[in-house]
Amino acid sequence: MAVPHESPELLQAQYRAFARQIPMMYFILVTNTWGVASTHIATAPWWLTLAFPILMTVICSWRVLFWWSSVGVMPTPQAALRALNRTNRLCSVIAVSFTVWALTLYPYGDAYTKGHIAFYMAITVIGCIFCLTHLRPAAIKVAVIVNSAFVIFFVSTGNPTFIATAVNVALVSIGLLVIVVGNYRDFTRMIEARLRTEALSNENFRLANLDSLTELPNRRAFFAQLTEAFRTAHAEGRRLAVGILDLDGFKPVNDVHG
């Protein structure tokens, strides 16, 4: 249930993909929460219908601003690991907070608003699981926390409709987790394949610029470095000279001995 940190490149790829998805998760949480709070304003205490939603809106907005500022940024592996670990821990706290809040609201409503609570928990956890695709531990934690509470609570009501809803949500969430695990595995394999391709390309480039006998830079490498040196000198307004050293009698030695 921890963030894998064996591959620095995978951490960076997770971070960049996650930065584009996590704001949507917080948007889903906030909008759905205010939707439920609005239907309970007339019956529930103000600290449930106003104070808690405002507090969670502030926290979620702060996290959205952080991740929005991270879109397109390539962090160091250490920074990516810290951010993903922080989100992995925070997702558990947020899942518990919203679950407890929703179930606390349940007694204050009629049959319709109670059904709204069940719908809110079911649809929100499904949306969050999708948004956490690239952070598998967080997706699993959120699914387990919310669905465990959802199933236990609504099965305990003894209402056949709520019991059927709880079973349906549990089965759908299990299916989604299977999809998330598969997508995460495919994402990991894609990053690993890209790294292998880059390593092979770099090795081919290195071999193409080395003399096979001496392993010194060859003619191709010389002209590439010379071109870059001229470009740098021109950009910095400096002059550049090339010195040529001729070895008399070298060609016969090379022809005989290689």
PDB file of C-alpha atoms in Angstrom:
ATOM      1  CA  MET A   1       0.000   0.000   0.000  1.00  0.00           C
ATOM      2  CA  ALA A   2       3.044   2.283  -0.281  1.00  0.00           C
ATOM      3  CA  VAL A   3       4.107   4.278  -3.335  1.00  0.00           C
ATOM      4  CA  PRO A   4       6.636   2.204  -5.361  1.00  0.00           C
ATOM      5  CA  HIS A   5       9.947   4.053  -5.468  1.00  0.00           C
ATOM      6  CA  GLU A   6      12.334   1.612  -7.145  1.00  0.00           C
ATOM      7  CA  SER A   7      12.241   3.455 -10.488  1.00  0.00           C
ATOM      8  CA  PRO A   8      12.918   7.229 -10.468  1.00  0.00           C
ATOM      9  CA  GLU A   9      11.593   7.529 -14.029  1.00  0.00           C
ATOM     10  CA  LEU A  10       8.319   5.817 -13.072  1.00  0.00           C
ATOM     11  CA  LEU A  11       7.902   8.204 -10.126  1.00  0.00           C
ATOM     12  CA  GLN A  12       8.289  11.194 -12.415  1.00  0.00           C
ATOM     13  CA  ALA A  13       5.858   9.740 -14.963  1.00  0.00           C
ATOM     14  CA  GLN A  14       3.307   9.034 -12.210  1.00  0.00           C
ATOM     15  CA  TYR A  15       3.664  12.567 -10.904  1.00  0.00           C
ATOM     16  CA  ARG A  16       3.100  14.174 -14.309  1.00  0.00           C
ATOM     17  CA  ALA A  17       0.092  11.989 -15.114  1.00  0.00           C
ATOM     18  CA  PHE A  18      -1.337  12.427 -11.622  1.00  0.00           C
ATOM     19  CA  ALA A  19      -1.017  16.218 -11.760  1.00  0.00           C
ATOM     20  CA  ARG A  20      -3.522  16.293 -14.625  1.00  0.00           C
ATOM     21  CA  GLN A  21      -6.076  13.999 -12.949  1.00  0.00           C
ATOM     22  CA  ILE A  22      -6.114  14.885  -9.262  1.00  0.00           C
ATOM     23  CA  PRO A  23      -7.757  18.340  -9.687  1.00  0.00           C
ATOM     24  CA  MET A  24     -10.774  16.576 -11.228  1.00  0.00           C
ATOM     25  CA  MET A  25     -11.052  14.332  -8.165  1.00  0.00           C
ATOM     26  CA  TYR A  26     -11.204  17.323  -5.843  1.00  0.00           C
ATOM     27  CA  PHE A  27     -13.719  19.008  -8.154  1.00  0.00           C
ATOM     28  CA  ILE A  28     -15.952  15.920  -7.950  1.00  0.00           C
ATOM     29  CA  LEU A  29     -15.648  15.837  -4.166  1.00  0.00           C
ATOM     30  CA  VAL A  30     -16.477  19.510  -3.663  1.00  0.00           C
ATOM     31  CA  THR A  31     -19.385  19.747  -6.102  1.00  0.00           C
ATOM     32  CA  ASN A  32     -21.002  16.523  -4.889  1.00  0.00           C
ATOM     33  CA  THR A  33     -20.550  17.556  -1.266  1.00  0.00           C
ATOM     34  CA  TRP A  34     -22.261  20.900  -1.789  1.00  0.00           C
ATOM     35  CA  GLY A  35     -25.043  19.133  -3.672  1.00  0.00           C
ATOM     36  CA  VAL A  36     -25.739  16.911  -0.657  1.00  0.00           C
ATOM     37  CA  ALA A  37     -25.352  19.770   1.828  1.00  0.00           C
ATOM     38  CA  SER A  38     -27.879  21.894  -0.055  1.00  0.00           C
ATOM     39  CA  THR A  39     -30.598  19.229   0.330  1.00  0.00           C
ATOM     40  CA  HIS A  40     -30.042  19.050   4.110  1.00  0.00           C
ATOM     41  CA  ILE A  41     -29.808  22.745   5.006  1.00  0.00           C
ATOM     42  CA  ALA A  42     -33.362  22.842   6.309  1.00  0.00           C
ATOM     43  CA  THR A  43     -33.047  19.770   8.532  1.00  0.00           C
ATOM     44  CA  ALA A  44     -29.411  19.259   9.584  1.00  0.00           C
ATOM     45  CA  PRO A  45     -27.206  21.388  11.909  1.00  0.00           C
ATOM     46  CA  TRP A  46     -25.262  24.250  10.327  1.00  0.00           C
ATOM     47  CA  TRP A  47     -21.905  22.697  11.157  1.00  0.00           C
ATOM     48  CA  LEU A  48     -22.807  19.753   8.918  1.00  0.00           C
ATOM     49  CA  THR A  49     -24.344  21.692   6.049  1.00  0.00           C
ATOM     50  CA  LEU A  50     -22.070  24.750   6.032  1.00  0.00           C
ATOM     51  CA  ALA A  51     -19.005  24.500   8.266  1.00  0.00           C
ATOM     52  CA  PHE A  52     -17.754  21.111   7.080  1.00  0.00           C
ATOM     53  CA  PRO A  53     -18.314  21.775   3.340  1.00  0.00           C
ATOM     54  CA  ILE A  54     -16.554  25.146   3.621  1.00  0.00           C
ATOM     55  CA  LEU A  55     -13.594  23.597   5.451  1.00  0.00           C
ATOM     56  CA  MET A  56     -13.237  20.774   2.931  1.00  0.00           C
ATOM     57  CA  THR A  57     -13.630  23.211   0.019  1.00  0.00           C
ATOM     58  CA  VAL A  58     -10.703  25.243   1.352  1.00  0.00           C
ATOM     59  CA  ILE A  59      -8.538  22.132   1.780  1.00  0.00           C
ATOM     60  CA  CYS A  60      -9.444  20.731  -1.641  1.00  0.00           C
ATOM     61  CA  SER A  61      -8.878  24.113  -3.326  1.00  0.00           C
ATOM     62  CA  TRP A  62      -5.423  24.310  -1.763  1.00  0.00           C
ATOM     63  CA  ARG A  63      -4.573  20.871  -3.133  1.00  0.00           C
ATOM     64  CA  VAL A  64      -5.983  21.742  -6.569  1.00  0.00           C
ATOM     65  CA  LEU A  65      -3.791  24.852  -6.759  1.00  0.00           C
ATOM     66  CA  PHE A  66      -0.747  22.782  -5.830  1.00  0.00           C
ATOM     67  CA  TRP A  67      -1.371  20.195  -8.539  1.00  0.00           C
ATOM     68  CA  TRP A  68      -2.364  22.747 -11.160  1.00  0.00           C
ATOM     69  CA  SER A  69       0.965  24.491 -10.615  1.00  0.00           C
ATOM     70  CA  SER A  70       2.664  21.119 -11.136  1.00  0.00           C
ATOM     71  CA  VAL A  71       1.192  20.436 -14.591  1.00  0.00           C
ATOM     72  CA  GLY A  72       4.005  20.270 -17.146  1.00  0.00           C
ATOM     73  CA  VAL A  73       6.705  20.378 -14.445  1.00  0.00           C
ATOM     74  CA  MET A  74       9.354  17.653 -14.322  1.00  0.00           C
ATOM     75  CA  PRO A  75      10.209  17.203 -10.626  1.00  0.00           C
ATOM     76  CA  THR A  76      13.172  15.374  -9.214  1.00  0.00           C
ATOM     77  CA  PRO A  77      12.446  11.754  -8.238  1.00  0.00           C
ATOM     78  CA  GLN A  78      12.724  12.731  -4.563  1.00  0.00           C
ATOM     79  CA  ALA A  79      10.215  15.581  -4.948  1.00  0.00           C
ATOM     80  CA  ALA A  80       7.832  13.330  -6.898  1.00  0.00           C
ATOM     81  CA  LEU A  81       8.032  10.650  -4.195  1.00  0.00           C
ATOM     82  CA  ARG A  82       7.322  13.167  -1.432  1.00  0.00           C
ATOM     83  CA  ALA A  83       4.302  14.598  -3.277  1.00  0.00           C
ATOM     84  CA  LEU A  84       2.856  11.169  -4.087  1.00  0.00           C
ATOM     85  CA  ASN A  85       3.409   9.920  -0.530  1.00  0.00           C
ATOM     86  CA  ARG A  86       1.701  13.041   0.817  1.00  0.00           C
ATOM     87  CA  THR A  87      -1.290  12.468  -1.445  1.00  0.00           C
ATOM     88  CA  ASN A  88      -1.362   8.770  -0.579  1.00  0.00           C
ATOM     89  CA  ARG A  89      -1.671   9.632   3.115  1.00  0.00           C
ATOM     90  CA  LEU A  90      -4.066  12.527   2.566  1.00  0.00           C
ATOM     91  CA  CYS A  91      -6.460  10.415   0.494  1.00  0.00           C
ATOM     92  CA  SER A  92      -7.097   8.166   3.495  1.00  0.00           C
ATOM     93  CA  VAL A  93      -7.864  11.145   5.727  1.00  0.00           C
ATOM     94  CA  ILE A  94     -10.155  12.710   3.134  1.00  0.00           C
ATOM     95  CA  ALA A  95     -11.956   9.414   2.500  1.00  0.00           C
ATOM     96  CA  VAL A  96     -12.633   8.933   6.205  1.00  0.00           C
ATOM     97  CA  SER A  97     -13.730  12.568   6.644  1.00  0.00           C
ATOM     98  CA  PHE A  98     -16.225  12.597   3.789  1.00  0.00           C
ATOM     99  CA  THR A  99     -17.561   9.149   4.706  1.00  0.00           C
ATOM    100  CA  VAL A 100     -18.170  10.063   8.337  1.00  0.00           C
ATOM    101  CA  TRP A 101     -19.758  13.361   7.277  1.00  0.00           C
ATOM    102  CA  ALA A 102     -22.144  11.676   4.835  1.00  0.00           C
ATOM    103  CA  LEU A 103     -23.227   9.007   7.311  1.00  0.00           C
ATOM    104  CA  THR A 104     -23.694  11.637  10.020  1.00  0.00           C
ATOM    105  CA  LEU A 105     -26.118  13.478   7.735  1.00  0.00           C
ATOM    106  CA  TYR A 106     -28.154  10.329   7.095  1.00  0.00           C
ATOM    107  CA  PRO A 107     -30.531  10.529  10.133  1.00  0.00           C
ATOM    108  CA  TYR A 108     -31.567  14.105   9.319  1.00  0.00           C
ATOM    109  CA  GLY A 109     -33.268  13.371   6.035  1.00  0.00           C
ATOM    110  CA  ASP A 110     -36.370  11.714   4.681  1.00  0.00           C
ATOM    111  CA  ALA A 111     -36.409   8.741   2.303  1.00  0.00           C
ATOM    112  CA  TYR A 112     -35.379  10.902  -0.655  1.00  0.00           C
ATOM    113  CA  THR A 113     -32.427  12.572   1.052  1.00  0.00           C
ATOM    114  CA  LYS A 114     -31.294   9.240   2.484  1.00  0.00           C
ATOM    115  CA  GLY A 115     -31.268   7.896  -1.044  1.00  0.00           C
ATOM    116  CA  HIS A 116     -29.277  10.983  -2.018  1.00  0.00           C
ATOM    117  CA  ILE A 117     -26.665  10.117   0.608  1.00  0.00           C
ATOM    118  CA  ALA A 118     -26.326   6.605  -0.798  1.00  0.00           C
ATOM    119  CA  PHE A 119     -26.038   7.952  -4.339  1.00  0.00           C
ATOM    120  CA  TYR A 120     -23.489  10.556  -3.242  1.00  0.00           C
ATOM    121  CA  MET A 121     -21.204   7.996  -1.632  1.00  0.00           C
ATOM    122  CA  ALA A 122     -21.505   5.530  -4.507  1.00  0.00           C
ATOM    123  CA  ILE A 123     -20.919   7.932  -7.399  1.00  0.00           C
ATOM    124  CA  THR A 124     -18.197   9.900  -5.612  1.00  0.00           C
ATOM    125  CA  VAL A 125     -16.088   6.872  -4.745  1.00  0.00           C
ATOM    126  CA  ILE A 126     -16.353   5.617  -8.335  1.00  0.00           C
ATOM    127  CA  GLY A 127     -15.168   8.980  -9.666  1.00  0.00           C
ATOM    128  CA  CYS A 128     -12.298   9.096  -7.162  1.00  0.00           C
ATOM    129  CA  ILE A 129     -11.121   5.598  -8.064  1.00  0.00           C
ATOM    130  CA  PHE A 130     -10.848   6.597 -11.716  1.00  0.00           C
ATOM    131  CA  CYS A 131      -8.998   9.814 -10.868  1.00  0.00           C
ATOM    132  CA  LEU A 132      -6.501   7.861  -8.720  1.00  0.00           C
ATOM    133  CA  THR A 133      -5.607   5.415 -11.494  1.00  0.00           C
ATOM    134  CA  HIS A 134      -1.924   6.421 -11.527  1.00  0.00           C
ATOM    135  CA  LEU A 135      -1.605   6.149  -7.745  1.00  0.00           C
ATOM    136  CA  ARG A 136      -2.740   2.591  -7.135  1.00  0.00           C
ATOM    137  CA  PRO A 137      -2.263   2.495  -3.324  1.00  0.00           C
ATOM    138  CA  ALA A 138      -4.461   5.580  -2.892  1.00  0.00           C
ATOM    139  CA  ALA A 139      -7.167   4.159  -5.182  1.00  0.00           C
ATOM    140  CA  ILE A 140      -7.264   0.931  -3.183  1.00  0.00           C
ATOM    141  CA  LYS A 141      -7.336   2.761   0.168  1.00  0.00           C
ATOM    142  CA  VAL A 142     -10.190   5.044  -0.876  1.00  0.00           C
ATOM    143  CA  ALA A 143     -12.204   2.131  -2.278  1.00  0.00           C
ATOM    144  CA  VAL A 144     -11.711   0.000   0.842  1.00  0.00           C
ATOM    145  CA  ILE A 145     -12.468   2.812   3.332  1.00  0.00           C
ATOM    146  CA  VAL A 146     -15.580   4.187   1.614  1.00  0.00           C
ATOM    147  CA  ASN A 147     -17.057   0.883   0.446  1.00  0.00           C
ATOM    148  CA  SER A 148     -16.496  -0.890   3.750  1.00  0.00           C
ATOM    149  CA  ALA A 149     -18.357   1.844   5.611  1.00  0.00           C
ATOM    150  CA  PHE A 150     -20.994   2.062   2.874  1.00  0.00           C
ATOM    151  CA  VAL A 151     -21.731  -1.666   2.807  1.00  0.00           C
ATOM    152  CA  ILE A 152     -21.727  -2.124   6.596  1.00  0.00           C
ATOM    153  CA  PHE A 153     -23.911   0.926   7.248  1.00  0.00           C
ATOM    154  CA  PHE A 154     -26.546   0.390   4.572  1.00  0.00           C
ATOM    155  CA  VAL A 155     -26.766  -3.363   5.105  1.00  0.00           C
ATOM    156  CA  SER A 156     -27.385  -2.665   8.799  1.00  0.00           C
ATOM    157  CA  THR A 157     -30.414  -0.519   7.924  1.00  0.00           C
ATOM    158  CA  GLY A 158     -32.296  -3.669   6.935  1.00  0.00           C
ATOM    159  CA  ASN A 159     -33.813  -1.841   3.955  1.00  0.00           C
ATOM    160  CA  PRO A 160     -33.833  -4.225   0.944  1.00  0.00           C
ATOM    161  CA  THR A 161     -33.239  -1.365  -1.498  1.00  0.00           C
ATOM    162  CA  PHE A 162     -30.239  -0.065   0.433  1.00  0.00           C
ATOM    163  CA  ILE A 163     -28.879  -3.595   0.851  1.00  0.00           C
ATOM    164  CA  ALA A 164     -29.118  -4.202  -2.896  1.00  0.00           C
ATOM    165  CA  THR A 165     -27.479  -0.813  -3.542  1.00  0.00           C
ATOM    166  CA  ALA A 166     -24.628  -1.637  -1.161  1.00  0.00           C
ATOM    167  CA  VAL A 167     -23.986  -4.976  -2.868  1.00  0.00           C
ATOM    168  CA  ASN A 168     -24.095  -3.351  -6.314  1.00  0.00           C
ATOM    169  CA  VAL A 169     -21.673  -0.605  -5.321  1.00  0.00           C
ATOM    170  CA  ALA A 170     -19.294  -3.133  -3.765  1.00  0.00           C
ATOM    171  CA  LEU A 171     -19.287  -5.275  -6.925  1.00  0.00           C
ATOM    172  CA  VAL A 172     -18.814  -2.266  -9.211  1.00  0.00           C
ATOM    173  CA  SER A 173     -15.954  -0.986  -7.056  1.00  0.00           C
ATOM    174  CA  ILE A 174     -14.239  -4.381  -7.160  1.00  0.00           C
ATOM    175  CA  GLY A 175     -14.531  -4.351 -10.942  1.00  0.00           C
ATOM    176  CA  LEU A 176     -13.112  -0.826 -11.084  1.00  0.00           C
ATOM    177  CA  LEU A 177     -10.185  -1.810  -8.878  1.00  0.00           C
ATOM    178  CA  VAL A 178      -9.396  -4.680 -11.230  1.00  0.00           C
ATOM    179  CA  ILE A 179      -9.386  -2.184 -14.108  1.00  0.00           C
ATOM    180  CA  VAL A 180      -7.225   0.257 -12.118  1.00  0.00           C
ATOM    181  CA  VAL A 181      -4.678  -2.454 -11.298  1.00  0.00           C
ATOM    182  CA  GLY A 182      -4.572  -3.499 -14.955  1.00  0.00           C
ATOM    183  CA  ASN A 183      -4.194   0.083 -16.189  1.00  0.00           C
ATOM    184  CA  TYR A 184      -1.463   0.757 -13.649  1.00  0.00           C
ATOM    185  CA  ARG A 185       0.372  -2.392 -14.756  1.00  0.00           C
ATOM    186  CA  ASP A 186       0.098  -1.311 -18.403  1.00  0.00           C
ATOM    187  CA  PHE A 187       1.284   2.188 -17.478  1.00  0.00           C
ATOM    188  CA  THR A 188       4.287   0.730 -15.660  1.00  0.00           C
ATOM    189  CA  ARG A 189       5.147  -1.522 -18.581  1.00  0.00           C
ATOM    190  CA  MET A 190       4.872   1.400 -20.994  1.00  0.00           C
ATOM    191  CA  ILE A 191       7.331   3.465 -18.936  1.00  0.00           C
ATOM    192  CA  GLU A 192       9.711   0.501 -18.652  1.00  0.00           C
ATOM    193  CA  ALA A 193       9.524  -0.093 -22.417  1.00  0.00           C
ATOM    194  CA  ARG A 194      10.259   3.573 -23.065  1.00  0.00           C
ATOM    195  CA  LEU A 195      13.271   3.435 -20.737  1.00  0.00           C
ATOM    196  CA  ARG A 196      14.607   0.348 -22.512  1.00  0.00           C
ATOM    197  CA  THR A 197      14.161   2.056 -25.872  1.00  0.00           C
ATOM    198  CA  GLU A 198      15.951   5.170 -24.667  1.00  0.00           C
ATOM    199  CA  ALA A 199      18.790   3.099 -23.211  1.00  0.00           C
ATOM    200  CA  LEU A 200      19.176   1.195 -26.487  1.00  0.00           C
ATOM    201  CA  SER A 201      19.096   4.436 -28.470  1.00  0.00           C
ATOM    202  CA  ASN A 202      21.718   6.000 -26.200  1.00  0.00           C
ATOM    203  CA  GLU A 203      23.936   2.919 -26.526  1.00  0.00           C
ATOM    204  CA  ASN A 204      23.630   2.962 -30.302  1.00  0.00           C
ATOM    205  CA  PHE A 205      24.472   6.655 -30.336  1.00  0.00           C
ATOM    206  CA  ARG A 206      27.499   6.032 -28.120  1.00  0.00           C
ATOM    207  CA  LEU A 207      28.768   3.212 -30.335  1.00  0.00           C
ATOM    208  CA  ALA A 208      28.238   5.293 -33.478  1.00  0.00           C
ATOM    209  CA  ASN A 209      30.525   7.986 -32.061  1.00  0.00           C
ATOM    210  CA  LEU A 210      33.322   5.703 -30.860  1.00  0.00           C
ATOM    211  CA  ASP A 211      36.215   4.079 -32.676  1.00  0.00           C
ATOM    212  CA  SER A 212      35.797   0.334 -32.159  1.00  0.00           C
ATOM    213  CA  LEU A 213      39.541  -0.294 -31.788  1.00  0.00           C
ATOM    214  CA  THR A 214      40.597   2.451 -29.371  1.00  0.00           C
ATOM    215  CA  GLU A 215      37.159   3.398 -27.949  1.00  0.00           C
ATOM    216  CA  LEU A 216      38.135   7.021 -28.505  1.00  0.00           C
ATOM    217  CA  PRO A 217      35.737   9.531 -30.105  1.00  0.00           C
ATOM    218  CA  ASN A 218      35.673   9.004 -33.878  1.00  0.00           C
ATOM    219  CA  ARG A 219      35.334  11.361 -36.850  1.00  0.00           C
ATOM    220  CA  ARG A 220      31.551  11.667 -36.379  1.00  0.00           C
ATOM    221  CA  ALA A 221      31.991  12.682 -32.733  1.00  0.00           C
ATOM    222  CA  PHE A 222      34.744  15.147 -33.666  1.00  0.00           C
ATOM    223  CA  PHE A 223      32.636  17.022 -36.199  1.00  0.00           C
ATOM    224  CA  ALA A 224      29.613  17.021 -33.876  1.00  0.00           C
ATOM    225  CA  GLN A 225      31.663  18.544 -31.051  1.00  0.00           C
ATOM    226  CA  LEU A 226      33.329  20.981 -33.445  1.00  0.00           C
ATOM    227  CA  THR A 227      29.938  22.173 -34.728  1.00  0.00           C
ATOM    228  CA  GLU A 228      28.685  22.642 -31.178  1.00  0.00           C
ATOM    229  CA  ALA A 229      31.870  24.518 -30.210  1.00  0.00           C
ATOM    230  CA  PHE A 230      31.490  26.906 -33.176  1.00  0.00           C
ATOM    231  CA  ARG A 231      27.826  27.463 -32.286  1.00  0.00           C
ATOM    232  CA  THR A 232      28.685  28.249 -28.661  1.00  0.00           C
ATOM    233  CA  ALA A 233      31.532  30.578 -29.627  1.00  0.00           C
ATOM    234  CA  HIS A 234      29.300  32.444 -32.081  1.00  0.00           C
ATOM    235  CA  ALA A 235      26.527  32.812 -29.483  1.00  0.00           C
ATOM    236  CA  GLU A 236      28.981  34.142 -26.873  1.00  0.00           C
ATOM    237  CA  GLY A 237      30.817  36.424 -29.336  1.00  0.00           C
ATOM    238  CA  ARG A 238      34.124  34.555 -29.014  1.00  0.00           C
ATOM    239  CA  ARG A 239      36.579  33.344 -31.636  1.00  0.00           C
ATOM    240  CA  LEU A 240      37.542  29.716 -32.023  1.00  0.00           C
ATOM    241  CA  ALA A 241      40.618  28.111 -33.540  1.00  0.00           C
ATOM    242  CA  VAL A 242      41.216  24.505 -34.615  1.00  0.00           C
ATOM    243  CA  GLY A 243      44.707  23.072 -34.475  1.00  0.00           C
ATOM    244  CA  ILE A 244      45.721  20.179 -36.713  1.00  0.00           C
ATOM    245  CA  LEU A 245      48.628  17.850 -35.886  1.00  0.00           C
ATOM    246  CA  ASP A 246      50.116  15.742 -38.653  1.00  0.00           C
ATOM    247  CA  LEU A 247      52.098  12.577 -37.905  1.00  0.00           C
ATOM    248  CA  ASP A 248      54.594  11.718 -40.628  1.00  0.00           C
ATOM    249  CA  GLY A 249      54.642   8.071 -41.575  1.00  0.00           C
ATOM    250  CA  PHE A 250      51.535   7.220 -39.622  1.00  0.00           C
ATOM    251  CA  LYS A 251      49.546   5.854 -42.540  1.00  0.00           C
ATOM    252  CA  PRO A 252      51.865   2.907 -43.258  1.00  0.00           C
ATOM    253  CA  VAL A 253      51.795   1.980 -39.561  1.00  0.00           C
ATOM    254  CA  ASN A 254      47.997   2.150 -39.573  1.00  0.00           C
ATOM    255  CA  ASP A 255      47.764   0.091 -42.760  1.00  0.00           C
ATOM    256  CA  VAL A 256      49.951  -2.645 -41.320  1.00  0.00           C
ATOM    257  CA  HIS A 257      48.845  -2.775 -37.687  1.00  0.00           C
ATOM    258  CA  GLY A 258      45.336  -1.286 -37.763  1.00  0.00           C
TER     259      GLY A 258
END
